[in-house]
CSV table of C-alpha atoms and ligand atoms in Angstrom, one decimal:
chain,number,residue,atom,x,y,z
A,28,MET,CA,168.9,-16.3,13.7
A,29,GLU,CA,171.8,-17.9,15.5
A,30,LYS,CA,171.2,-19.5,18.8
A,31,VAL,CA,172.1,-17.3,21.7
A,32,ALA,CA,174.6,-18.8,24.0
A,33,GLU,CA,173.6,-18.8,27.6
A,34,ALA,CA,175.8,-16.5,29.7
A,35,ALA,CA,179.0,-17.7,31.3
A,36,PRO,CA,179.2,-19.3,34.7
A,37,PRO,CA,178.1,-17.6,37.9
A,38,VAL,CA,179.3,-15.4,40.6
A,39,ILE,CA,180.0,-11.9,40.0
A,40,ALA,CA,182.4,-10.4,42.5
A,41,PRO,CA,180.4,-8.0,44.7
A,42,SER,CA,183.3,-5.6,44.7
A,43,ILE,CA,183.1,-4.9,40.9
A,44,ILE,CA,179.3,-4.5,40.8
A,45,ARG,CA,178.4,-1.0,41.8
A,46,PRO,CA,175.6,-1.1,44.5
A,47,ALA,CA,172.1,-0.6,43.1
A,48,LEU,CA,171.0,3.1,43.3
A,49,THR,CA,168.8,3.9,46.2
A,50,PRO,CA,165.4,5.3,45.2
A,51,THR,CA,166.6,8.8,46.2
A,52,GLN,CA,169.8,8.5,44.3
A,53,ALA,CA,168.0,7.1,41.3
A,54,ALA,CA,165.3,9.7,41.3
A,55,GLU,CA,168.0,12.4,41.0
A,56,SER,CA,170.3,10.6,38.6
A,57,VAL,CA,170.2,12.1,35.2
A,58,ASN,CA,173.7,11.0,34.1
A,59,PRO,CA,173.1,8.8,31.1
A,60,PHE,CA,176.2,6.7,31.7
A,61,GLU,CA,175.1,6.0,35.3
A,62,GLU,CA,171.6,5.1,33.9
A,63,MET,CA,173.1,2.8,31.4
A,64,MET,CA,175.4,1.1,33.9
A,65,SER,CA,172.7,0.6,36.5
A,66,ARG,CA,170.8,-1.5,33.9
A,67,PHE,CA,174.0,-3.2,32.7
A,68,ASP,CA,174.7,-4.2,36.3
A,69,LEU,CA,171.2,-5.6,36.8
A,70,ALA,CA,171.4,-7.6,33.6
A,71,ALA,CA,175.0,-8.8,34.4
A,72,GLN,CA,173.8,-10.0,37.8
A,73,LYS,CA,170.8,-11.9,36.3
A,74,LEU,CA,173.1,-13.5,33.8
A,75,GLY,CA,175.7,-14.4,36.4
A,76,LEU,CA,178.3,-12.8,34.1
A,77,ASP,CA,181.9,-13.8,34.7
A,78,PRO,CA,183.6,-11.0,36.6
A,79,GLY,CA,186.4,-10.7,34.1
A,80,LEU,CA,184.0,-10.4,31.2
A,81,TYR,CA,182.1,-7.8,33.2
A,82,LYS,CA,185.2,-5.7,33.3
A,83,VAL,CA,185.8,-6.1,29.6
A,84,LEU,CA,182.3,-5.2,28.6
A,85,ARG,CA,181.8,-2.1,30.7
A,86,GLU,CA,185.0,-0.4,29.6
A,87,PRO,CA,185.0,1.5,26.2
A,88,VAL,CA,187.8,0.4,23.8
A,89,ARG,CA,188.7,4.1,23.1
A,90,GLU,CA,187.6,7.6,23.9
A,91,THR,CA,188.8,10.5,21.8
A,92,LYS,CA,188.4,14.2,22.3
A,93,VAL,CA,189.1,16.6,19.4
A,94,SER,CA,189.4,20.3,19.2
A,95,ILE,CA,187.7,21.8,16.1
A,96,PRO,CA,188.9,25.3,15.1
A,97,ILE,CA,186.6,26.9,12.6
A,98,SER,CA,186.5,30.2,10.7
A,99,MET,CA,183.0,31.6,11.5
A,100,ASP,CA,181.1,33.5,8.8
A,101,ASP,CA,181.9,36.8,10.5
A,102,GLY,CA,185.6,36.2,10.3
A,103,ARG,CA,186.1,35.1,14.0
A,104,ILE,CA,187.9,31.9,14.8
A,105,GLU,CA,185.9,29.6,17.1
A,106,VAL,CA,186.9,26.3,18.6
A,107,PHE,CA,184.4,23.5,19.1
A,108,ILE,CA,184.9,20.3,21.1
A,109,GLY,CA,184.0,16.9,19.7
A,110,TYR,CA,184.1,13.4,21.0
A,111,ARG,CA,184.1,9.9,19.6
A,112,VAL,CA,183.8,6.9,21.8
A,113,LEU,CA,184.3,3.4,20.5
A,114,HIS,CA,182.7,1.1,23.1
A,115,ASN,CA,183.1,-2.4,21.8
A,116,ILE,CA,184.1,-4.1,18.5
A,117,ALA,CA,183.9,-7.8,19.5
A,118,ARG,CA,181.1,-8.4,16.8
A,119,GLY,CA,182.2,-6.0,14.1
A,120,PRO,CA,183.1,-2.4,13.4
A,121,GLY,CA,181.9,0.3,15.7
A,122,LYS,CA,178.5,1.8,14.7
A,123,GLY,CA,176.8,4.9,16.0
A,124,GLY,CA,175.5,8.3,15.3
A,125,ILE,CA,177.1,11.7,15.6
A,126,ARG,CA,175.1,14.3,17.7
A,127,PHE,CA,175.4,18.1,17.3
A,128,ASP,CA,173.9,19.6,20.4
A,129,ARG,CA,174.8,22.2,23.1
A,130,ASN,CA,174.5,19.6,25.8
A,131,VAL,CA,176.9,17.0,24.4
A,132,ASN,CA,179.3,15.7,27.0
A,133,LEU,CA,181.6,12.7,27.3
A,134,ASP,CA,179.4,10.8,29.8
A,135,GLU,CA,176.5,11.1,27.4
A,136,VAL,CA,178.5,10.0,24.4
A,137,ARG,CA,180.0,7.1,26.4
A,138,ALA,CA,176.5,5.9,27.4
A,139,LEU,CA,175.2,6.3,23.8
A,140,ALA,CA,178.2,4.2,22.5
A,141,ALA,CA,177.5,1.4,25.0
A,142,TRP,CA,173.8,1.4,24.1
A,143,MET,CA,174.9,1.0,20.5
A,144,THR,CA,176.9,-2.2,21.4
A,145,TRP,CA,173.8,-3.7,23.1
A,146,LYS,CA,171.4,-2.5,20.5
A,147,CYS,CA,173.4,-4.0,17.6
A,148,ALA,CA,173.6,-7.3,19.5
A,149,VAL,CA,169.9,-7.3,20.3
A,150,VAL,CA,169.0,-7.1,16.6
A,151,ASN,CA,171.9,-9.5,15.9
A,152,ILE,CA,173.7,-7.4,13.3
A,153,PRO,CA,177.6,-7.6,12.9
A,154,PHE,CA,178.5,-4.3,14.5
A,155,GLY,CA,180.0,-3.1,17.8
A,156,GLY,CA,179.0,0.2,19.4
A,157,ALA,CA,180.3,3.7,19.0
A,158,LYS,CA,179.0,7.3,19.2
A,159,GLY,CA,180.2,10.8,18.6
A,160,GLY,CA,179.2,14.3,19.3
A,161,VAL,CA,180.2,18.0,18.9
A,162,ILE,CA,179.2,20.6,21.5
A,163,CYS,CA,177.4,23.2,19.3
A,164,ASP,CA,174.0,24.6,18.6
A,165,PRO,CA,173.1,23.7,15.0
A,166,ALA,CA,170.1,26.1,15.2
A,167,VAL,CA,172.4,29.2,15.3
A,168,LEU,CA,175.1,28.0,12.9
A,169,SER,CA,175.1,28.6,9.2
A,170,ARG,CA,175.3,25.8,6.7
A,171,GLY,CA,178.9,26.8,5.9
A,172,GLU,CA,179.8,26.7,9.6
A,173,LEU,CA,178.2,23.3,10.0
A,174,GLU,CA,180.0,22.0,7.0
A,175,ARG,CA,183.4,23.2,8.3
A,176,ILE,CA,182.8,21.7,11.8
A,177,THR,CA,181.8,18.4,10.2
A,178,ARG,CA,184.8,18.3,7.8
A,179,ARG,CA,187.3,19.2,10.5
A,180,TYR,CA,185.8,16.7,13.0
A,181,THR,CA,186.1,14.0,10.3
A,182,ALA,CA,189.6,14.9,9.4
A,183,GLU,CA,190.6,14.7,13.1
A,184,LEU,CA,189.1,11.2,13.3
A,185,MET,CA,190.3,10.1,9.9
A,186,ASP,CA,192.4,7.2,11.2
A,187,GLN,CA,189.6,6.0,13.4
A,188,PHE,CA,186.7,6.0,11.0
A,189,GLY,CA,186.5,3.4,8.2
A,190,PRO,CA,184.1,0.8,6.8
A,191,GLU,CA,185.9,-1.9,8.8
A,192,LYS,CA,186.7,0.2,11.8
A,193,ASP,CA,184.0,2.7,12.9
A,194,VAL,CA,181.0,3.8,10.8
A,195,PRO,CA,179.1,6.9,11.9
A,196,ALA,CA,175.5,7.8,11.1
A,197,PRO,CA,173.1,10.7,11.9
A,198,ASP,CA,171.7,11.5,15.3
A,199,MET,CA,170.2,14.6,16.9
A,200,GLY,CA,171.2,17.7,15.0
A,201,THR,CA,172.8,15.9,12.0
A,202,ASN,CA,171.2,14.6,8.8
A,203,PRO,CA,172.0,13.1,5.4
A,204,GLN,CA,173.8,16.2,4.3
A,205,THR,CA,176.1,15.9,7.3
A,206,MET,CA,176.8,12.3,6.3
A,207,ALA,CA,177.6,13.4,2.7
A,208,TRP,CA,180.2,15.9,4.1
A,209,ILE,CA,181.8,13.1,6.2
A,210,MET,CA,181.8,10.7,3.3
A,211,ASP,CA,183.4,13.4,1.0
A,212,THR,CA,186.0,14.4,3.6
A,213,TYR,CA,187.0,10.8,4.3
A,214,SER,CA,187.1,10.0,0.6
A,215,MET,CA,189.3,13.1,-0.2
A,216,HIS,CA,191.9,11.8,2.3
A,217,ALA,CA,191.6,8.2,1.1
A,218,ARG,CA,192.0,9.4,-2.5
A,219,HIS,CA,189.0,7.4,-3.7
A,220,THR,CA,185.3,7.4,-3.0
A,221,VAL,CA,184.4,5.4,0.1
A,222,THR,CA,180.6,5.4,0.5
A,223,SER,CA,180.5,2.7,3.2
A,224,VAL,CA,182.4,4.8,5.7
A,225,VAL,CA,179.1,6.3,6.9
A,226,THR,CA,175.4,5.5,6.7
A,227,GLY,CA,172.3,7.7,6.6
A,228,LYS,CA,173.7,9.3,3.4
A,229,PRO,CA,171.5,10.8,0.6
A,230,LEU,CA,170.1,8.2,-1.7
A,231,SER,CA,172.2,9.4,-4.7
A,232,LEU,CA,175.4,9.0,-2.8
A,233,GLY,CA,175.1,5.4,-1.6
A,234,GLY,CA,172.2,5.8,0.8
A,235,SER,CA,169.6,3.1,1.3
A,236,ARG,CA,166.0,3.3,0.4
A,237,GLY,CA,164.0,3.3,3.6
A,238,ARG,CA,166.8,4.6,5.8
A,239,VAL,CA,165.2,8.0,6.6
A,240,GLU,CA,162.0,6.2,7.7
A,241,ALA,CA,163.7,3.2,9.3
A,242,THR,CA,163.7,4.2,13.0
A,243,GLY,CA,160.1,5.5,12.9
A,244,ARG,CA,159.0,2.4,11.0
A,245,GLY,CA,160.7,0.1,13.5
A,246,LEU,CA,158.9,1.9,16.3
A,247,MET,CA,155.6,1.3,14.6
A,248,LEU,CA,156.4,-2.4,14.1
A,249,ILE,CA,157.4,-2.7,17.8
A,250,ALA,CA,154.2,-0.9,18.9
A,251,ARG,CA,152.2,-3.3,16.7
A,252,GLU,CA,153.9,-6.4,18.3
A,253,ALA,CA,153.7,-5.1,21.8
A,254,ALA,CA,150.0,-4.0,21.7
A,255,PRO,CA,148.5,-7.5,22.1
A,256,LEU,CA,150.5,-8.0,25.3
A,257,LYS,CA,148.2,-5.3,26.8
A,258,GLY,CA,145.1,-6.5,25.1
A,259,LEU,CA,145.3,-3.7,22.4
A,260,THR,CA,145.9,-3.5,18.7
A,261,LEU,CA,147.9,-0.7,17.2
A,262,PRO,CA,145.2,0.4,14.6
A,263,THR,CA,142.6,0.9,17.4
A,264,SER,CA,145.0,2.5,19.9
A,265,ARG,CA,145.6,6.1,20.9
A,266,VAL,CA,149.2,7.2,20.5
A,267,VAL,CA,151.1,10.2,21.9
A,268,VAL,CA,154.6,11.1,20.5
A,269,GLN,CA,157.1,13.4,22.2
A,270,GLY,CA,159.7,14.9,19.7
A,271,PHE,CA,158.8,15.7,16.1
A,272,GLY,CA,162.2,15.3,14.4
A,273,ASN,CA,163.3,12.4,12.2
A,274,VAL,CA,162.2,9.7,14.6
A,275,GLY,CA,159.1,11.2,16.2
A,276,SER,CA,157.5,12.7,13.1
A,277,ILE,CA,157.9,9.5,11.1
A,278,ALA,CA,156.8,7.3,14.0
A,279,ALA,CA,153.6,9.5,14.2
A,280,ARG,CA,153.0,9.1,10.5
A,281,MET,CA,153.6,5.4,10.4
A,282,CYS,CA,151.2,4.8,13.4
A,283,HIS,CA,148.6,7.1,11.8
A,284,ASP,CA,148.9,5.1,8.6
A,285,THR,CA,147.9,1.9,10.4
A,286,GLY,CA,144.7,3.7,11.6
A,287,ALA,CA,145.9,4.5,15.1
A,288,ARG,CA,144.7,7.8,16.6
A,289,VAL,CA,147.8,10.0,17.2
A,290,THR,CA,146.3,12.5,19.7
A,291,ALA,CA,149.4,14.6,20.6
A,292,VAL,CA,152.8,15.4,19.3
A,293,SER,CA,155.5,17.9,20.5
A,294,ASP,CA,158.8,19.5,19.7
A,295,ILE,CA,161.2,21.3,22.0
A,296,HIS,CA,158.9,24.3,22.2
A,297,GLY,CA,155.8,22.3,23.3
A,298,GLY,CA,153.1,20.3,21.7
A,299,ILE,CA,149.5,20.1,20.4
A,300,TYR,CA,146.7,17.8,21.4
A,301,ALA,CA,143.4,16.7,19.8
A,302,PRO,CA,141.6,13.9,21.7
A,303,ALA,CA,139.8,12.9,18.4
A,304,GLY,CA,143.2,12.5,16.7
A,305,LEU,CA,145.5,14.8,14.7
A,306,ASP,CA,145.5,14.8,10.9
A,307,ILE,CA,149.2,13.8,10.8
A,308,PRO,CA,149.8,14.2,7.0
A,309,ALA,CA,148.3,17.7,7.2
A,310,LEU,CA,150.4,18.5,10.3
A,311,LEU,CA,153.6,17.3,8.6
A,312,THR,CA,152.9,19.7,5.7
A,313,HIS,CA,152.2,22.5,8.1
A,314,TYR,CA,155.3,21.8,10.2
A,315,ASP,CA,157.5,21.6,7.1
A,316,ARG,CA,156.3,25.0,6.0
A,317,ASN,CA,156.4,26.8,9.4
A,318,ARG,CA,158.8,24.8,11.5
A,319,SER,CA,156.2,25.2,14.3
A,320,PHE,CA,152.8,23.8,15.3
A,321,ASP,CA,151.5,27.3,15.7
A,322,GLY,CA,148.4,28.0,13.6
A,323,PHE,CA,147.5,24.4,13.1
A,324,ILE,CA,143.7,24.3,13.2
A,325,GLY,CA,141.7,21.9,15.5
A,326,ALA,CA,144.2,21.2,18.2
A,327,GLN,CA,145.0,22.7,21.6
A,328,LYS,CA,148.4,23.5,23.1
A,329,VAL,CA,150.0,21.2,25.6
A,330,SER,CA,153.3,21.4,27.4
A,331,ASN,CA,155.9,18.7,27.0
A,332,ALA,CA,155.5,17.7,30.7
A,333,ASP,CA,151.7,17.5,30.4
A,334,LEU,CA,151.9,15.6,27.1
A,335,LEU,CA,153.7,12.7,28.8
A,336,GLU,CA,150.9,12.4,31.2
A,337,LEU,CA,148.0,12.5,28.7
A,338,GLU,CA,145.4,9.6,28.6
A,339,THR,CA,146.7,7.3,25.9
A,340,ASP,CA,147.3,3.7,25.1
A,341,ILE,CA,150.8,4.0,23.7
A,342,LEU,CA,153.4,6.7,24.5
A,343,ILE,CA,156.5,7.2,22.2
A,344,PRO,CA,159.1,9.4,23.8
A,345,ALA,CA,161.2,10.4,20.7
A,346,ALA,CA,163.1,13.5,21.9
A,347,ASN,CA,166.0,13.1,24.3
A,348,GLU,CA,167.1,11.5,27.6
A,349,ASN,CA,165.6,11.5,31.0
A,350,GLN,CA,162.1,12.7,30.1
A,351,ILE,CA,160.3,10.0,32.2
A,352,ARG,CA,161.7,10.1,35.8
A,353,GLY,CA,160.9,9.1,39.3
A,354,ARG,CA,158.9,12.4,39.7
A,355,ASN,CA,156.5,11.9,36.8
A,356,ALA,CA,156.5,8.1,36.2
A,357,ALA,CA,153.5,7.6,38.6
A,358,ASN,CA,151.4,10.0,36.4
A,359,ILE,CA,152.0,8.3,33.1
A,360,LYS,CA,148.7,6.9,31.9
A,361,ALA,CA,150.0,5.0,28.8
A,362,LYS,CA,149.8,1.2,29.0
A,363,ILE,CA,152.8,0.8,26.7
A,364,ILE,CA,155.9,3.0,26.3
A,365,VAL,CA,157.9,2.4,23.1
A,366,GLU,CA,161.2,4.3,23.5
A,367,GLY,CA,162.1,6.2,20.3
A,368,ALA,CA,164.8,8.3,22.0
A,369,ASN,CA,167.8,6.8,23.6
A,370,GLY,CA,167.6,6.8,27.4
A,371,PRO,CA,164.2,8.6,27.8
A,372,THR,CA,163.4,6.7,31.0
A,373,THR,CA,165.4,6.7,34.2
A,374,GLN,CA,166.1,3.6,36.3
A,375,ARG,CA,163.9,5.0,39.1
A,376,ALA,CA,161.1,5.6,36.6
A,377,ASP,CA,161.5,2.0,35.4
A,378,GLU,CA,160.9,0.8,38.9
A,379,VAL,CA,157.7,2.8,39.2
A,380,LEU,CA,156.4,1.9,35.8
A,381,ASN,CA,157.2,-1.8,36.3
A,382,SER,CA,155.3,-1.9,39.6
A,383,ARG,CA,152.3,-0.3,37.9
A,384,GLY,CA,152.4,-2.8,35.1
A,385,VAL,CA,153.3,-0.4,32.3
A,386,LEU,CA,155.1,-2.3,29.5
A,387,VAL,CA,158.2,-0.4,28.6
A,388,VAL,CA,159.8,-1.5,25.3
A,389,PRO,CA,163.4,-0.3,25.7
A,390,ASP,CA,165.3,1.9,23.3
A,391,ILE,CA,167.9,-0.7,22.5
A,392,LEU,CA,165.1,-2.8,20.9
A,393,ALA,CA,162.4,-0.3,20.0
A,394,ASN,CA,164.6,2.3,18.1
A,395,ALA,CA,166.9,-0.3,16.5
A,396,GLY,CA,165.2,0.1,13.1
A,397,GLY,CA,167.6,2.9,12.3
A,398,VAL,CA,170.8,1.0,12.8
A,399,THR,CA,169.3,-2.1,11.2
A,400,VAL,CA,168.8,-0.2,7.9
A,401,SER,CA,172.2,1.4,8.4
A,402,TYR,CA,173.5,-2.1,8.3
A,403,PHE,CA,171.6,-2.7,5.1
A,404,GLU,CA,173.1,0.5,3.7
A,405,TRP,CA,176.6,-0.6,4.6
A,406,VAL,CA,176.0,-4.0,3.0
A,407,GLN,CA,174.6,-2.4,-0.2
A,408,ASP,CA,177.5,0.1,-0.5
A,409,ARG,CA,180.1,-2.7,-0.1
A,410,ALA,CA,178.3,-4.8,-2.7
A,411,GLY,CA,177.7,-1.9,-5.0
A,412,PHE,CA,174.2,-3.3,-5.5
A,413,PHE,CA,171.1,-1.5,-4.2
A,414,TRP,CA,167.8,-3.0,-3.0
A,415,ARG,CA,164.2,-2.0,-3.7
A,416,GLU,CA,162.4,-0.2,-0.9
A,417,GLN,CA,160.1,-3.1,-0.3
A,418,GLU,CA,163.0,-5.4,0.1
A,419,VAL,CA,164.5,-3.1,2.7
A,420,ASN,CA,161.2,-2.8,4.6
A,421,GLU,CA,160.6,-6.5,4.5
A,422,ARG,CA,164.0,-7.4,5.9
A,423,LEU,CA,163.6,-4.7,8.5
A,424,GLU,CA,160.3,-6.1,9.6
A,425,ASP,CA,161.8,-9.6,9.8
A,426,ILE,CA,164.5,-8.4,12.1
A,427,MET,CA,162.3,-6.2,14.3
A,428,VAL,CA,159.7,-9.0,14.8
A,429,GLN,CA,162.4,-11.6,15.5
A,430,SER,CA,164.2,-9.3,18.0
A,431,PHE,CA,160.9,-8.4,19.7
A,432,ASN,CA,160.2,-12.2,20.2
A,433,ASP,CA,163.8,-12.9,21.4
A,434,VAL,CA,163.4,-10.2,24.0
A,435,ALA,CA,159.9,-11.2,25.0
A,436,ASN,CA,161.1,-14.9,25.4
A,437,MET,CA,164.1,-13.7,27.5
A,438,ALA,CA,161.8,-11.6,29.7
A,439,LYS,CA,159.5,-14.6,30.3
A,440,LYS,CA,162.3,-17.1,30.9
A,441,TYR,CA,164.0,-14.9,33.5
A,442,ASN,CA,160.9,-13.1,34.8
A,443,VAL,CA,162.4,-9.7,34.2
A,444,SER,CA,161.3,-6.5,32.5
A,445,PHE,CA,161.7,-6.1,28.7
A,446,ARG,CA,164.5,-3.6,29.4
A,447,ILE,CA,166.6,-6.0,31.5
A,448,ALA,CA,165.7,-8.8,29.1
A,449,ALA,CA,167.1,-6.7,26.1
A,450,TYR,CA,170.3,-5.9,28.0
A,451,MET,CA,170.6,-9.6,28.9
A,452,LEU,CA,170.2,-10.7,25.3
A,453,GLY,CA,172.7,-8.0,24.0
A,454,ILE,CA,175.2,-8.6,26.8
A,455,SER,CA,175.1,-12.4,26.4
A,456,ARG,CA,175.7,-12.2,22.7
A,457,VAL,CA,178.7,-9.9,23.1
A,458,ALA,CA,180.0,-11.9,26.0
A,459,HIS,CA,179.7,-15.1,24.0
A,460,ASP,CA,181.6,-13.8,21.0
A,461,THR,CA,184.3,-12.2,23.2
A,462,MET,CA,184.9,-15.6,24.8
A,463,VAL,CA,185.0,-17.4,21.5
A,464,ARG,CA,187.5,-14.9,20.1
A,465,GLY,CA,189.6,-15.0,23.2
A,466,LEU,CA,191.9,-12.3,24.5
A,467,TYR,CA,194.9,-11.4,22.4
A,468,ALA,CA,198.3,-11.4,24.1
B,518,NAD,P1,166.0,15.3,15.6
B,518,NAD,O1,167.1,16.3,15.9
B,518,NAD,O2,165.6,15.1,14.2
B,518,NAD,O3,164.7,15.6,16.5
B,518,NAD,C1,164.6,15.8,17.8
B,518,NAD,C2,163.2,16.3,18.2
B,518,NAD,O4,163.1,16.4,19.6
B,518,NAD,C3,162.9,17.7,17.7
B,518,NAD,O5,161.5,17.7,17.3
B,518,NAD,C4,163.2,18.6,18.9
B,518,NAD,O6,162.5,19.8,18.8
B,518,NAD,C5,162.7,17.7,20.0
B,518,NAD,N1,163.2,18.0,21.3
B,518,NAD,C6,164.5,18.2,21.6
B,518,NAD,N2,164.6,18.4,22.9
B,518,NAD,C7,163.4,18.3,23.4
B,518,NAD,C8,162.8,18.4,24.7
B,518,NAD,N3,163.5,18.6,25.8
B,518,NAD,N4,161.4,18.2,24.9
B,518,NAD,C9,160.7,17.9,23.8
B,518,NAD,N5,161.1,17.8,22.6
B,518,NAD,C10,162.5,18.0,22.4
B,518,NAD,O7,166.6,13.9,16.3
B,518,NAD,P2,166.1,12.5,16.0
B,518,NAD,O8,167.1,11.9,15.0
B,518,NAD,O9,164.7,12.4,15.7
B,518,NAD,O10,166.5,11.7,17.4
B,518,NAD,C11,165.6,11.8,18.5
B,518,NAD,C12,166.0,10.7,19.5
B,518,NAD,O11,166.0,9.4,18.8
B,518,NAD,C13,167.4,10.9,20.0
B,518,NAD,O12,167.4,10.4,21.4
B,518,NAD,C14,168.2,10.0,19.2
B,518,NAD,O13,169.4,9.5,19.8
B,518,NAD,C15,167.3,8.8,19.0
B,518,NAD,N6,167.5,8.0,17.8
B,518,NAD,C16,167.6,8.5,16.6
B,518,NAD,C17,167.8,7.6,15.5
B,518,NAD,C18,167.8,8.1,14.1
B,518,NAD,O14,167.8,7.3,13.2
B,518,NAD,N7,167.8,9.4,13.8
B,518,NAD,C19,167.9,6.2,15.7
B,518,NAD,C20,167.8,5.8,17.0
B,518,NAD,C21,167.6,6.6,18.1
């Protein structure tokens, strides 16, 4: 790995740093962009980031809103709203998922795009940060309606997407099929097949082996590396997972496979709990068949709020933002939190957890397995040569372990939390490369 340049010279102008949130403000803040910026500010201050660079790095390169008119199955015309934010491209093309969800909004997409910039820099892959979203509820849309939304969204952003420009991937509410539609729409306009325009595709269409499991596998690897810092080992630990989608269900399976006792999992409707440990392979089969935990033998129900506060060694929040806040952070019993979701912990919660000695391994490190294997997919598509699954998994493990150690060293050197250390590492890499490139015109 390349040596990280220490950050640029001191003194950040107080006028451009927003004041730290007061405990009351922070406890109430659920705006993901504010949450991201409060950590960015802390890290920038610790690094003594140059005021000019501070301005460059906080501002997204481009924000686009698109209107998506669609013929619904019943003949009505409906218009959906979509966004794409390109946050930074100093180190390579924009990279970031597309989210289909009712609660998508520009502030959320903006925060997620910035997180991608820092995340790609933390794992040291040659991408910038981007993110997209469409305000819709995939649960009530037909396959045809979802396909039309995806294709029109892609066509509207045709000039912005591209293997060298901005490369989308799946996020909440989207999946490999969505990525296949994006790839096909883009390719139809380009008049030739361009598989590397998007990652997280089906295997037969230029996808990478190991991509579906990558985020969950990365979480397991990070949990394994973090455990000894709290006198634990992953195989002998209890693990609780919130969210049972792509990230949560695979993280649960990967942890279970090491021998760890996964005692509780949940989806948006609530969770199940078995202190002796859940049979995760059996649960996955049950959930695939029923799309619900109902009827699973040998476990009791637990609400999402109670699940977060269960007795456990490791907690993996893998659902959505702002789950661990000022109001419940004091009740969290986990010794280690490994963030699968983006932004599950607020700044106020961080303060409480840090003061109680809970180790929080932040999203921009912990869930970076997904974008790392997306990078492998992009490389394989461009080379037209595909790797064995073992090769993918080994390279992923190398990067996750190296990045964990880089962040741990930064945390030790500056005596900061893992979260601030990860931001400092990501920001210092992007700042360094921005300075070396220089400003054009
Ligand atoms: P998904 O849509 O596959 O699954 C989301 C899961 O969370 C579902 O089980 C859903 O029922 C549950 N959920 C939603 N809202 C909830 C709530 N309020 N309380 C409890 N459970 C809730 O999405 P995913 O791809 O697994 O992504 C989950 C998180 O991980 C998101 O924050 C996403 O940004 C992040 N992430 C995903 C990837 C990836 O590769 N898919 C990579 C990095 C980060």
